Amino acid sequence: MPDVPSAMQIRLGGLETSEVAALLAEHVEDMRRYSPPESVHTLDLDRLRTPDLTFWSLWQEDVVLGCAALRELDPTHGELKSMRTSHAHRRRRVAAALLDHVVAEARRRGYARLSLETGSPAEFAPARTMYAAYGFTPCDAFGPYVADDFSMFMTLDLADQPAR
């Protein structure tokens, strides 16, 4: 199982908590700050509760540090969604722990590929750098997305990448 920094715990769910709701509101606010409305692809709490999505939150005691979700696009292709680290907890391996967890789950499900959409503006550069370090490479728009100047699409071929 992926390495989670000490005293941190990845929990299935958390959408019912006010802490996760606040973290996701912070996420939506940032996405709207850096992208036009038609390029904001965040999911609201109700959409994160649908059967095609699995949601995890990362906690340290009673403080939520981050979250991530995995959406099944088809039986061989998953999508990373709602990846977020709280502003107050950046640079503590929160995103890395969540990404390790989601990639491991995608492998466990037998997906051949894991894809994501992120922003193209400079504010998203740290996320793009992290994804590239994991082996994600640029790809065409997939699933419900349409290519635009504010989105970047990346994919990880799970068959080609060794487990971390």
mmCIF file of C-alpha atoms in Angstrom:
data_model
loop_
_atom_site.group_PDB
_atom_site.id
_atom_site.type_symbol
_atom_site.label_atom_id
_atom_site.label_comp_id
_atom_site.label_asym_id
_atom_site.label_seq_id
_atom_site.Cartn_x
_atom_site.Cartn_y
_atom_site.Cartn_z
ATOM 1 C CA MET A 1 0.000 0.000 0.000
ATOM 2 C CA PRO A 2 1.241 3.531 -0.726
ATOM 3 C CA ASP A 3 3.270 5.392 1.867
ATOM 4 C CA VAL A 4 1.266 7.916 3.908
ATOM 5 C CA PRO A 5 3.269 10.398 6.011
ATOM 6 C CA SER A 6 3.179 9.522 9.699
ATOM 7 C CA ALA A 7 0.119 10.515 11.722
ATOM 8 C CA MET A 8 -1.883 10.986 8.486
ATOM 9 C CA GLN A 9 -4.733 8.717 7.492
ATOM 10 C CA ILE A 10 -6.489 8.309 4.158
ATOM 11 C CA ARG A 11 -10.191 7.668 4.744
ATOM 12 C CA LEU A 12 -12.815 6.525 2.299
ATOM 13 C CA GLY A 13 -15.403 9.297 2.062
ATOM 14 C CA GLY A 14 -15.660 12.412 4.185
ATOM 15 C CA LEU A 15 -18.145 14.257 1.983
ATOM 16 C CA GLU A 16 -20.575 14.474 4.884
ATOM 17 C CA THR A 17 -18.155 16.568 6.956
ATOM 18 C CA SER A 18 -18.030 20.355 7.104
ATOM 19 C CA GLU A 19 -14.225 20.174 6.892
ATOM 20 C CA VAL A 20 -14.282 18.448 3.503
ATOM 21 C CA ALA A 21 -17.054 20.756 2.288
ATOM 22 C CA ALA A 22 -14.840 23.744 3.182
ATOM 23 C CA LEU A 23 -11.821 22.181 1.434
ATOM 24 C CA LEU A 24 -13.862 21.602 -1.719
ATOM 25 C CA ALA A 25 -15.218 25.172 -1.567
ATOM 26 C CA GLU A 26 -11.588 26.395 -1.419
ATOM 27 C CA HIS A 27 -10.898 24.193 -4.464
ATOM 28 C CA VAL A 28 -13.797 25.622 -6.473
ATOM 29 C CA GLU A 29 -12.846 29.187 -5.515
ATOM 30 C CA ASP A 30 -9.283 28.692 -6.773
ATOM 31 C CA MET A 31 -10.429 27.040 -9.997
ATOM 32 C CA ARG A 32 -12.777 29.951 -10.687
ATOM 33 C CA ARG A 33 -10.007 32.427 -9.932
ATOM 34 C CA TYR A 34 -7.653 30.961 -12.566
ATOM 35 C CA SER A 35 -10.009 29.712 -15.300
ATOM 36 C CA PRO A 36 -13.105 31.002 -17.096
ATOM 37 C CA PRO A 37 -16.423 29.359 -16.092
ATOM 38 C CA GLU A 38 -16.556 27.061 -19.131
ATOM 39 C CA SER A 39 -13.137 25.647 -18.194
ATOM 40 C CA VAL A 40 -13.887 24.915 -14.535
ATOM 41 C CA HIS A 41 -14.478 21.157 -14.298
ATOM 42 C CA THR A 42 -14.756 20.735 -10.526
ATOM 43 C CA LEU A 43 -17.515 18.573 -9.107
ATOM 44 C CA ASP A 44 -19.954 19.657 -6.425
ATOM 45 C CA LEU A 45 -20.710 17.550 -3.345
ATOM 46 C CA ASP A 46 -23.735 15.868 -4.940
ATOM 47 C CA ARG A 47 -21.762 14.866 -8.064
ATOM 48 C CA LEU A 48 -18.965 13.472 -5.882
ATOM 49 C CA ARG A 49 -21.524 11.146 -4.257
ATOM 50 C CA THR A 50 -22.473 9.322 -7.481
ATOM 51 C CA PRO A 51 -21.759 5.594 -7.913
ATOM 52 C CA ASP A 52 -19.120 6.060 -10.643
ATOM 53 C CA LEU A 53 -16.890 7.989 -8.201
ATOM 54 C CA THR A 54 -14.885 6.927 -5.167
ATOM 55 C CA PHE A 55 -13.807 9.760 -2.862
ATOM 56 C CA TRP A 56 -11.034 9.796 -0.244
ATOM 57 C CA SER A 57 -9.949 12.431 2.245
ATOM 58 C CA LEU A 58 -6.609 12.606 4.029
ATOM 59 C CA TRP A 59 -6.678 13.560 7.702
ATOM 60 C CA GLN A 60 -4.305 14.274 10.542
ATOM 61 C CA GLU A 61 -6.353 13.708 13.673
ATOM 62 C CA ASP A 62 -9.443 15.899 13.136
ATOM 63 C CA VAL A 63 -7.970 18.153 10.420
ATOM 64 C CA VAL A 64 -8.562 17.429 6.737
ATOM 65 C CA LEU A 65 -5.399 18.003 4.712
ATOM 66 C CA GLY A 66 -6.517 17.000 1.246
ATOM 67 C CA CYS A 67 -8.772 14.905 -0.936
ATOM 68 C CA ALA A 68 -8.967 13.045 -4.234
ATOM 69 C CA ALA A 69 -11.502 11.032 -6.195
ATOM 70 C CA LEU A 70 -11.410 8.324 -8.826
ATOM 71 C CA ARG A 71 -14.084 8.192 -11.520
ATOM 72 C CA GLU A 72 -14.551 5.142 -13.703
ATOM 73 C CA LEU A 73 -14.870 6.266 -17.319
ATOM 74 C CA ASP A 74 -15.059 2.665 -18.559
ATOM 75 C CA PRO A 75 -13.819 -0.696 -17.246
ATOM 76 C CA THR A 76 -10.236 0.045 -18.405
ATOM 77 C CA HIS A 77 -9.987 3.809 -17.916
ATOM 78 C CA GLY A 78 -10.172 5.880 -14.733
ATOM 79 C CA GLU A 79 -10.049 9.615 -14.138
ATOM 80 C CA LEU A 80 -8.430 11.444 -11.229
ATOM 81 C CA LYS A 81 -10.860 14.097 -9.930
ATOM 82 C CA SER A 82 -11.025 16.643 -7.113
ATOM 83 C CA MET A 83 -7.346 16.368 -6.228
ATOM 84 C CA ARG A 84 -6.764 19.039 -3.596
ATOM 85 C CA THR A 85 -4.356 19.885 -0.800
ATOM 86 C CA SER A 86 -5.432 22.543 1.669
ATOM 87 C CA HIS A 87 -3.446 25.782 1.319
ATOM 88 C CA ALA A 88 -2.370 25.406 4.952
ATOM 89 C CA HIS A 89 -0.875 21.941 4.404
ATOM 90 C CA ARG A 90 1.073 22.207 1.168
ATOM 91 C CA ARG A 91 4.578 20.706 0.859
ATOM 92 C CA ARG A 92 3.865 17.922 3.368
ATOM 93 C CA ARG A 93 3.466 15.032 0.848
ATOM 94 C CA VAL A 94 -0.331 15.247 1.074
ATOM 95 C CA ALA A 95 -0.841 15.274 -2.712
ATOM 96 C CA ALA A 96 1.795 12.576 -3.213
ATOM 97 C CA ALA A 97 0.143 10.298 -0.644
ATOM 98 C CA LEU A 98 -3.269 10.785 -2.260
ATOM 99 C CA LEU A 99 -1.920 10.263 -5.771
ATOM 100 C CA ASP A 100 -0.096 7.093 -4.655
ATOM 101 C CA HIS A 101 -3.387 5.867 -3.198
ATOM 102 C CA VAL A 102 -5.471 6.626 -6.301
ATOM 103 C CA VAL A 103 -2.910 5.104 -8.692
ATOM 104 C CA ALA A 104 -2.754 1.955 -6.542
ATOM 105 C CA GLU A 105 -6.555 1.717 -6.565
ATOM 106 C CA ALA A 106 -6.670 2.207 -10.350
ATOM 107 C CA ARG A 107 -4.175 -0.664 -10.712
ATOM 108 C CA ARG A 108 -6.184 -2.826 -8.293
ATOM 109 C CA ARG A 109 -9.296 -2.242 -10.418
ATOM 110 C CA GLY A 110 -7.397 -3.333 -13.509
ATOM 111 C CA TYR A 111 -7.480 -0.031 -15.347
ATOM 112 C CA ALA A 112 -5.048 0.225 -18.244
ATOM 113 C CA ARG A 113 -5.020 3.994 -18.034
ATOM 114 C CA LEU A 114 -5.595 6.812 -15.540
ATOM 115 C CA SER A 115 -6.247 10.294 -16.939
ATOM 116 C CA LEU A 116 -6.831 13.776 -15.584
ATOM 117 C CA GLU A 117 -7.694 17.317 -16.577
ATOM 118 C CA THR A 118 -5.815 20.188 -14.984
ATOM 119 C CA GLY A 119 -5.326 23.845 -15.745
ATOM 120 C CA SER A 120 -2.844 25.249 -18.232
ATOM 121 C CA PRO A 121 -2.204 28.629 -16.488
ATOM 122 C CA ALA A 122 1.010 29.074 -14.487
ATOM 123 C CA GLU A 123 -0.814 28.578 -11.170
ATOM 124 C CA PHE A 124 -1.259 24.904 -12.085
ATOM 125 C CA ALA A 125 2.439 24.320 -12.894
ATOM 126 C CA PRO A 126 3.222 22.602 -9.552
ATOM 127 C CA ALA A 127 0.412 20.102 -10.138
ATOM 128 C CA ARG A 128 1.510 19.440 -13.726
ATOM 129 C CA THR A 129 5.095 18.930 -12.516
ATOM 130 C CA MET A 130 3.980 16.412 -9.898
ATOM 131 C CA TYR A 131 1.833 14.508 -12.398
ATOM 132 C CA ALA A 132 4.723 14.392 -14.889
ATOM 133 C CA ALA A 133 7.013 13.046 -12.148
ATOM 134 C CA TYR A 134 4.536 10.170 -11.739
ATOM 135 C CA GLY A 135 4.708 9.400 -15.451
ATOM 136 C CA PHE A 136 1.601 11.220 -16.645
ATOM 137 C CA THR A 137 2.054 12.557 -20.178
ATOM 138 C CA PRO A 138 0.004 15.073 -22.192
ATOM 139 C CA CYS A 139 -2.899 13.595 -24.129
ATOM 140 C CA ASP A 140 -5.950 14.676 -26.084
ATOM 141 C CA ALA A 141 -9.211 15.607 -24.386
ATOM 142 C CA PHE A 142 -11.037 12.492 -23.190
ATOM 143 C CA GLY A 143 -14.466 11.509 -21.873
ATOM 144 C CA PRO A 144 -16.802 14.499 -21.535
ATOM 145 C CA TYR A 145 -14.095 17.151 -22.067
ATOM 146 C CA VAL A 146 -13.552 19.502 -24.987
ATOM 147 C CA ALA A 147 -10.072 20.930 -25.543
ATOM 148 C CA ASP A 148 -9.655 24.623 -24.693
ATOM 149 C CA ASP A 149 -6.831 27.035 -23.890
ATOM 150 C CA PHE A 150 -7.288 26.697 -20.113
ATOM 151 C CA SER A 151 -7.202 22.906 -19.841
ATOM 152 C CA MET A 152 -4.398 20.392 -20.071
ATOM 153 C CA PHE A 153 -5.095 16.690 -20.304
ATOM 154 C CA MET A 154 -2.676 14.056 -19.058
ATOM 155 C CA THR A 155 -2.723 10.273 -18.907
ATOM 156 C CA LEU A 156 -0.764 7.524 -17.213
ATOM 157 C CA ASP A 157 -0.396 4.193 -19.013
ATOM 158 C CA LEU A 158 -0.608 1.857 -16.035
ATOM 159 C CA ALA A 159 0.704 -1.092 -18.005
ATOM 160 C CA ASP A 160 3.919 0.782 -18.867
ATOM 161 C CA GLN A 161 4.588 2.303 -15.451
ATOM 162 C CA PRO A 162 5.948 0.205 -12.605
ATOM 163 C CA ALA A 163 4.151 0.448 -9.283
ATOM 164 C CA ARG A 164 5.681 3.044 -6.937
#
